[in-house]
Coordinates of C-alpha atoms in Angstrom, one line a residue:
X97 CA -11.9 48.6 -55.2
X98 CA -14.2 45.7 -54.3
X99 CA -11.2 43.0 -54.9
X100 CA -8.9 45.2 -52.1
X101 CA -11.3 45.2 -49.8
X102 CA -11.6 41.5 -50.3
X103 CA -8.2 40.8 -50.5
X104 CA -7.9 43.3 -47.4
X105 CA -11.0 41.4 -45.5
X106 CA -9.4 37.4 -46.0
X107 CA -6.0 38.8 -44.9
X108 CA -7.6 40.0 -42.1
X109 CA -9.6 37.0 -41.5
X110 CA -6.1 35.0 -42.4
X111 CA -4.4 36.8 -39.0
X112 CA -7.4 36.6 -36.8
X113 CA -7.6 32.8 -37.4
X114 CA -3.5 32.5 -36.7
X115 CA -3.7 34.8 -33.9
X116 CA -6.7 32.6 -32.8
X117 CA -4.7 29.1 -33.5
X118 CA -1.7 30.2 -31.2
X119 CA -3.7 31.8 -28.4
X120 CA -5.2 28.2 -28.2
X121 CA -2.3 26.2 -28.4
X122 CA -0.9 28.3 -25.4
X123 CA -4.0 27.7 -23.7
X124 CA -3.4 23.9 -24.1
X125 CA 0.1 24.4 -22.8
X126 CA -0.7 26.4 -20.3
X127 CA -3.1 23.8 -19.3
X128 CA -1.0 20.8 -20.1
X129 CA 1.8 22.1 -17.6
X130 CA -1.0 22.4 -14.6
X131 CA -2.6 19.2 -15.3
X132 CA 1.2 17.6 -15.4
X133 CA 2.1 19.7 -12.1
X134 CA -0.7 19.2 -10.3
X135 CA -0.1 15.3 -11.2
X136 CA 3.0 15.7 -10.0
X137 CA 2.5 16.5 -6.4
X138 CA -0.4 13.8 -6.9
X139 CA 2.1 10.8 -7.2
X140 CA 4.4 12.0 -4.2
X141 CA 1.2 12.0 -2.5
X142 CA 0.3 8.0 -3.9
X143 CA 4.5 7.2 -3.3
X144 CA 4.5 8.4 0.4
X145 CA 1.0 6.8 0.9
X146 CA 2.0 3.4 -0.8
X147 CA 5.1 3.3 1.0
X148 CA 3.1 4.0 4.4
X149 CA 1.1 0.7 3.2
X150 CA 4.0 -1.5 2.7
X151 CA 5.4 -0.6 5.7
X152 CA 1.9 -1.4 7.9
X153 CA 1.6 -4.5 5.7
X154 CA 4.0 -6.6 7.6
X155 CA 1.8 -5.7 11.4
X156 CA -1.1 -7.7 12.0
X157 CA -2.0 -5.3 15.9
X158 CA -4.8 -3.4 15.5
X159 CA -3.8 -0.2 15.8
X160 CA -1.4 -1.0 12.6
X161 CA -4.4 -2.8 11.1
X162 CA -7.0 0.2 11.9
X163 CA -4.4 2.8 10.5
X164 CA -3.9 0.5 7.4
X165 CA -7.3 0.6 6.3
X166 CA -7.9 3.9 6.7
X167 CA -4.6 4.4 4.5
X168 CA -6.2 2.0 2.0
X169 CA -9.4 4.1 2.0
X170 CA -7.0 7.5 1.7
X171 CA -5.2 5.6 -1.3
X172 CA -8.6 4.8 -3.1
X173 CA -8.6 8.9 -3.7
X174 CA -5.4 9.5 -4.5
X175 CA -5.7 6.7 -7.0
X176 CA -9.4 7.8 -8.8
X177 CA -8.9 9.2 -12.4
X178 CA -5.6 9.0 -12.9
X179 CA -5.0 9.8 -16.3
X180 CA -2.6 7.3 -17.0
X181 CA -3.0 6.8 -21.1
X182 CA -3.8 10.0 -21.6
X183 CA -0.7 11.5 -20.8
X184 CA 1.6 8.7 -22.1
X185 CA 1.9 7.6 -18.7
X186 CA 1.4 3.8 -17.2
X187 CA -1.8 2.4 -15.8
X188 CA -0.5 2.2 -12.5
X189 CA -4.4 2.2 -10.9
X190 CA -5.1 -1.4 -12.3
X191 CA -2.2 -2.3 -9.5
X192 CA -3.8 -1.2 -6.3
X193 CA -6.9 -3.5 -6.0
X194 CA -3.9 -6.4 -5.6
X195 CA -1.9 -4.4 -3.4
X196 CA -5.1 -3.1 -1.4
X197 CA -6.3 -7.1 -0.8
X198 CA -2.6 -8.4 -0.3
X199 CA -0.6 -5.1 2.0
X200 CA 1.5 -7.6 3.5
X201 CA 3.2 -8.3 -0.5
X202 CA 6.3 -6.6 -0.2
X203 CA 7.3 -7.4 -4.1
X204 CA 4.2 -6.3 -5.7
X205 CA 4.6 -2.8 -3.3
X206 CA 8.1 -2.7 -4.7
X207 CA 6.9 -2.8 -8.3
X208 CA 4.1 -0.2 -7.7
X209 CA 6.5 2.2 -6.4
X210 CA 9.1 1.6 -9.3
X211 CA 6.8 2.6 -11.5
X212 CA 5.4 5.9 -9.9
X213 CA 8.7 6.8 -9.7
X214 CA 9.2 6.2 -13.4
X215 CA 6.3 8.5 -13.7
X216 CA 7.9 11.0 -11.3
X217 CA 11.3 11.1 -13.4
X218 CA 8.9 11.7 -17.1
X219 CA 6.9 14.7 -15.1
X220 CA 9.7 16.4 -14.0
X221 CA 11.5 16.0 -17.5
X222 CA 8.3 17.6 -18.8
X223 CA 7.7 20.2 -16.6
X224 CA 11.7 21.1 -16.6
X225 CA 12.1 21.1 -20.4
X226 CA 8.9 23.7 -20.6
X227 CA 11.1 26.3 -18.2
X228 CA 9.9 24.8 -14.7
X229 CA 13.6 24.9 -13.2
X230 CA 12.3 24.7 -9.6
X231 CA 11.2 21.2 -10.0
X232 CA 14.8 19.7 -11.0
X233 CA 16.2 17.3 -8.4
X234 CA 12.6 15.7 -7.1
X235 CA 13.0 12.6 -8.6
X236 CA 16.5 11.9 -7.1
X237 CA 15.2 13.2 -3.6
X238 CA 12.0 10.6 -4.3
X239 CA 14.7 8.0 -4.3
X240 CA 16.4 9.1 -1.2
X241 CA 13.0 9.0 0.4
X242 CA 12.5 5.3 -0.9
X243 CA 15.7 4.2 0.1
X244 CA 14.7 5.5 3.9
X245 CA 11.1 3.7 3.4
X246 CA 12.5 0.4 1.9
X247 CA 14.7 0.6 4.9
X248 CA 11.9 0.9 7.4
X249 CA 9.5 -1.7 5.3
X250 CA 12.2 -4.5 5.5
X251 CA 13.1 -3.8 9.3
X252 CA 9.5 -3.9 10.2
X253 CA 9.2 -7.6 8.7
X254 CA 12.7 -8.5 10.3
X255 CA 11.5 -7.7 13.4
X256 CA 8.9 -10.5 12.9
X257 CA 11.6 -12.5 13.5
X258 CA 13.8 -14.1 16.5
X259 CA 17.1 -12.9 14.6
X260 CA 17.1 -11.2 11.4
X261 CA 17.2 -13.5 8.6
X262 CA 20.0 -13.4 6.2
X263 CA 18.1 -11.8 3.2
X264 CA 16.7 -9.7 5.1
X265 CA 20.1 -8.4 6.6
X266 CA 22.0 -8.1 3.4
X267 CA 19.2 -5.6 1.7
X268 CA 19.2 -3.6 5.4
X269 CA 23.0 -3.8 5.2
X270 CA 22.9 -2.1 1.9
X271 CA 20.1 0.4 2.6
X272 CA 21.9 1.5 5.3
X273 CA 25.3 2.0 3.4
X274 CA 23.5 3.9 0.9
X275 CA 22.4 6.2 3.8
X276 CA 25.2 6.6 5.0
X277 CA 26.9 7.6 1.8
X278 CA 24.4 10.3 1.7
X279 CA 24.4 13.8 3.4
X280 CA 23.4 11.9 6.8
X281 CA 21.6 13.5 9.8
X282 CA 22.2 12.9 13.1
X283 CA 19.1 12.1 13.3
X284 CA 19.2 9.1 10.6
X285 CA 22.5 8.0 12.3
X286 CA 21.5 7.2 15.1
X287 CA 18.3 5.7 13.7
X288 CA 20.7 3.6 11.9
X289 CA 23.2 2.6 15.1
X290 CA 19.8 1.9 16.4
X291 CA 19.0 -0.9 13.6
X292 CA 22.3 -1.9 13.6
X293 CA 22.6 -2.5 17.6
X294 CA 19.0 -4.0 18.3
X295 CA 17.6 -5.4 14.6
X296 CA 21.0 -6.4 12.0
X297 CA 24.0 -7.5 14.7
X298 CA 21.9 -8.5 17.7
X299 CA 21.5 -12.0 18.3
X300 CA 18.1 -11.5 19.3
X301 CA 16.1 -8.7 17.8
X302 CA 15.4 -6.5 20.3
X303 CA 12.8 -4.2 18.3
X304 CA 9.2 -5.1 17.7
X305 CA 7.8 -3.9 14.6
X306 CA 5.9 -1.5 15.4
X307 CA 8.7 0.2 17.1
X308 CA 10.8 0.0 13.6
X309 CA 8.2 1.7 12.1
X310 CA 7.9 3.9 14.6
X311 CA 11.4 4.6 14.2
X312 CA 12.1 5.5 10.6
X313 CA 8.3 7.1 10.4
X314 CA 9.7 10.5 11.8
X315 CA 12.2 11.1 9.3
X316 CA 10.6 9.3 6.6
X317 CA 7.6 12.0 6.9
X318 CA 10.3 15.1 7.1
X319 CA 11.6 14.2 4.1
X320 CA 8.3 13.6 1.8
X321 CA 7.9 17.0 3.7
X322 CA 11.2 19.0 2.5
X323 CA 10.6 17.6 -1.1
X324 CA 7.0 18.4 -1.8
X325 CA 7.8 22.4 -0.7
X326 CA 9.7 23.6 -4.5
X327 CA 6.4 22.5 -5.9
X328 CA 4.2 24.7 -4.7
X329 CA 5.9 27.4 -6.8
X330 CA 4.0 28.8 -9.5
X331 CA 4.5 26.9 -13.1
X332 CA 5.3 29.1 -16.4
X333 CA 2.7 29.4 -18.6

């Protein structure tokens, strides 16, 4: 009698403890998934922030100047604790100090933003392979939106300029062809007959930067706007 009640007591114990074991690694999940969405939305955040700086990087008014420190103070924020390691993903933090004391490197912004959006694609794998469906398609809409801030980053330098400078023209050119190959607004068209009249064609640029920026800023803004809406769906546990 003793040894059933025994046997009875360690089975018991055997299926509280398994019970026990799975409740936790739900928990973890569960946990995993909001730390990885919330990160998500956390590097749109840093990739329409960072592309804001490398756009102001190339105006030295002070209105540009004054807006891009306050970015750089907004981007100090975004960019505190980020896991990086932790979640298999790549120090990207140890960037911004170099980007923060040199916004007019266009490169270095370049590299930054390659990488969050590296991050962006793992996330969304992540999040998508654990029954998240409503975040598929981000990371191809986070390259639209860099192809529209690339655009506006290397107009505003062009515009520095008496006539836009070769280099310069050819990775407009093909910024704009890209656009225009995607579903096109008429909004971004005629932003882009715009570049193409006044900034890539004309033999004198006829657009200061800060109206480039101004330019693109509008739909750069709606877009970063459309794309972060899906996330605020609730994630599966």
């Amino acid at each position: 009698m003793a040894l059933s009640i025994a046997l009875a007591l360690a089975l018991a114990l055997l299926l509280a403890g398994h019970h026990l074991s799975q409740l936790a690694a739900k928990r973890h999940q569960q946990h995993l998934g909001e730390l990885q969405g919330a990160l998500l939305q956390r590097a749109i955040d840093l990739l329409h922030s960072l592309q804001k700086h490398r756009g102001l990087g190339a105006q030295q008014d002070l209105h540009s100047t004054s807006q891009r420190n306050a970015l750089a103070r907004h981007l100090d924020q975004l960019w505190l604790n980020w896991p990086g390691p932790s979640l298999q993903l790549a120090p990207l933090q140890e960037d911004w100090p170099r980007l923060r004391r040199n916004p007019a490197d266009f490169a270095a912004h370049c590299q930054v933003i390659d990488g969050l959006l590296e991050v962006i694609a793992l996330l969304e794998t992540r999040l998508y392979q654990a029954g998240n469906l409503h975040v598929q398609g981000v990371t191809h809409a986070c390259h639209g939106l860099e192809n529209l801030a690339r655009l506006r980053g290397l107009s505003v330098r062009a515009a520095n300029y008496s006539q836009c400078p070769r280099g310069l023209k050819e990775q407009i050119q093909n910024l704009c062809l890209a656009l225009e190959q995607s579903p096109a607004t008429p909004s971004l068209q005629q932003v882009l007959k715009r570049l193409e009249d006044e900034l890539i064609d004309s033999r004198e640029v006829r657009l200061a930067p800060q109206e480039c920026f101004a330019l693109l800023t509008p739909l750069i803004d709606e877009c970063a706007q459309r794309l972060r809406g899906p996330l605020h769906t609730p994630l599966k546990d």
